[in-house]
Amino acid sequence: MIKLLNILFVEDDAIEVMMFNRVVQKTGFNHRLIEANNGEEALSILRAKDVIPDIILLDLNMPKLNGIEFLKIIKNDEELNHIPTIIFTTSNNHRDIFKCYKIGIAGYIIKPLKYDDYLVLVKKTLDYWSCNELM
């Protein structure tokens, strides 16, 4: 059974955010998207505790507080470290991948360049996490 997700999407590129929103709408499910432009904004959203996301999709290369810095903070926070965090980035740098898994990510996804591939990848990701038992 597919359940609807509260997704914190942390991304500084406005075009990427629009594309992600469009793809989520095409899945046919009303997943709730919470958007943050950088790690600082994402931390503010999480600490406000209005909505605790089921998953976090996190870009690495952002201003103010980048993805790895954000990841270190939430994985050291007793109230937030349980939230599955999936890196969603263009970086295929093996050091980044290793560092993120070492910190405690749930997955590392490299954004495809073609829209159709992007659509399939996001749908598979959301379908997978919609079937998981989450806290």
Protein backbone atom coordinates (compact mmCIF):
# COMPACT_ATOMS: atom_id res chain seq x y z
CA MET A 1 0.00 0.00 0.00
CA ILE A 2 1.37 3.39 -1.01
CA LYS A 3 1.27 6.03 1.70
CA LEU A 4 1.60 9.73 1.14
CA LEU A 5 4.90 11.23 2.19
CA ASN A 6 5.94 14.51 3.74
CA ILE A 7 9.07 15.28 1.73
CA LEU A 8 11.59 17.94 2.68
CA PHE A 9 13.24 18.91 -0.62
CA VAL A 10 16.43 20.89 0.01
CA GLU A 11 17.54 22.50 -3.25
CA ASP A 12 18.80 25.97 -4.16
CA ASP A 13 18.09 25.82 -7.91
CA ALA A 14 14.61 27.22 -8.66
CA ILE A 15 14.36 25.36 -11.98
CA GLU A 16 15.21 22.09 -10.24
CA VAL A 17 12.51 22.76 -7.63
CA MET A 18 9.92 23.45 -10.35
CA MET A 19 10.88 20.28 -12.21
CA PHE A 20 10.74 18.18 -9.04
CA ASN A 21 7.29 19.58 -8.21
CA ARG A 22 6.07 18.79 -11.73
CA VAL A 23 7.38 15.23 -11.53
CA VAL A 24 5.82 14.62 -8.10
CA GLN A 25 2.46 15.81 -9.45
CA LYS A 26 2.80 13.37 -12.36
CA THR A 27 3.12 10.44 -9.95
CA GLY A 28 -0.58 10.80 -9.22
CA PHE A 29 -0.04 10.89 -5.47
CA ASN A 30 -0.49 13.94 -3.30
CA HIS A 31 2.83 13.79 -1.52
CA ARG A 32 3.36 16.93 0.55
CA LEU A 33 6.43 18.89 -0.48
CA ILE A 34 8.22 21.16 1.94
CA GLU A 35 10.85 23.22 0.16
CA ALA A 36 14.06 24.71 1.53
CA ASN A 37 16.58 26.70 -0.52
CA ASN A 38 19.60 25.71 1.59
CA GLY A 39 20.67 23.83 4.68
CA GLU A 40 20.00 26.75 7.04
CA GLU A 41 16.42 27.07 5.85
CA ALA A 42 15.94 23.30 6.10
CA LEU A 43 17.21 23.31 9.70
CA SER A 44 14.78 26.10 10.57
CA ILE A 45 11.91 24.08 9.11
CA LEU A 46 12.94 20.96 11.02
CA ARG A 47 13.42 22.80 14.31
CA ALA A 48 10.03 24.53 14.02
CA LYS A 49 8.52 21.02 14.21
CA ASP A 50 5.36 22.06 12.36
CA VAL A 51 5.79 19.03 10.11
CA ILE A 52 8.43 16.36 10.54
CA PRO A 53 9.23 14.99 7.08
CA ASP A 54 9.13 11.28 6.32
CA ILE A 55 12.17 11.68 4.06
CA ILE A 56 14.64 14.40 3.12
CA LEU A 57 15.94 14.78 -0.43
CA LEU A 58 19.10 16.83 -0.16
CA ASP A 59 21.30 18.57 -2.71
CA LEU A 60 24.97 18.84 -1.79
CA ASN A 61 26.09 22.05 -3.48
CA MET A 62 24.21 24.91 -1.85
CA PRO A 63 25.08 28.31 -0.37
CA LYS A 64 25.13 29.14 3.36
CA LEU A 65 25.04 25.58 4.70
CA ASN A 66 25.86 22.91 2.14
CA GLY A 67 24.44 19.40 2.07
CA ILE A 68 27.29 17.70 3.93
CA GLU A 69 27.29 20.34 6.69
CA PHE A 70 23.50 20.01 7.01
CA LEU A 71 23.77 16.22 7.07
CA LYS A 72 26.34 16.27 9.89
CA ILE A 73 24.07 18.49 11.99
CA ILE A 74 20.91 16.40 11.63
CA LYS A 75 22.67 13.06 12.07
CA ASN A 76 24.06 14.34 15.40
CA ASP A 77 20.62 15.52 16.55
CA GLU A 78 18.69 12.94 18.63
CA GLU A 79 15.33 14.29 17.43
CA LEU A 80 16.18 14.38 13.72
CA ASN A 81 18.70 11.62 13.04
CA HIS A 82 15.98 9.03 12.33
CA ILE A 83 14.74 10.82 9.21
CA PRO A 84 15.93 8.98 6.09
CA THR A 85 18.06 11.39 4.09
CA ILE A 86 18.69 10.75 0.42
CA ILE A 87 21.31 12.77 -1.38
CA PHE A 88 19.89 14.05 -4.69
CA THR A 89 22.71 15.77 -6.54
CA THR A 90 24.70 16.12 -9.74
CA SER A 91 27.95 15.21 -7.95
CA ASN A 92 29.35 11.80 -8.77
CA ASN A 93 32.51 12.53 -6.76
CA HIS A 94 33.46 9.32 -4.93
CA ARG A 95 34.73 11.29 -1.93
CA ASP A 96 31.30 12.92 -1.58
CA ILE A 97 29.55 9.57 -1.89
CA PHE A 98 31.82 7.94 0.70
CA LYS A 99 31.59 10.88 3.09
CA CYS A 100 27.78 10.95 2.91
CA TYR A 101 27.39 7.22 3.54
CA LYS A 102 29.86 7.46 6.42
CA ILE A 103 27.72 10.22 7.99
CA GLY A 104 24.58 8.10 7.65
CA ILE A 105 22.55 8.67 4.50
CA ALA A 106 19.85 6.32 3.29
CA GLY A 107 20.80 6.66 -0.38
CA TYR A 108 22.77 8.65 -2.95
CA ILE A 109 21.09 9.50 -6.24
CA ILE A 110 22.78 11.30 -9.12
CA LYS A 111 20.30 13.50 -10.98
CA PRO A 112 19.90 12.43 -14.60
CA LEU A 113 20.24 15.07 -17.31
CA LYS A 114 17.31 13.90 -19.45
CA TYR A 115 13.83 14.80 -18.22
CA ASP A 116 12.36 11.35 -18.95
CA ASP A 117 15.14 9.67 -16.94
CA TYR A 118 14.60 12.20 -14.14
CA LEU A 119 10.86 11.43 -14.11
CA VAL A 120 11.45 7.66 -13.86
CA LEU A 121 14.09 8.04 -11.15
CA VAL A 122 11.99 10.34 -8.93
CA LYS A 123 8.94 8.11 -9.33
CA LYS A 124 10.93 4.99 -8.35
CA THR A 125 12.42 6.80 -5.37
CA LEU A 126 9.05 8.00 -4.08
CA ASP A 127 7.41 4.63 -4.74
CA TYR A 128 10.13 2.91 -2.74
CA TRP A 129 9.91 5.24 0.26
CA SER A 130 6.08 5.20 0.12
CA CYS A 131 6.19 1.46 0.81
CA ASN A 132 8.63 1.65 3.74
CA GLU A 133 7.60 1.69 7.35
CA LEU A 134 8.72 5.10 8.55
CA MET A 135 8.70 6.68 11.98
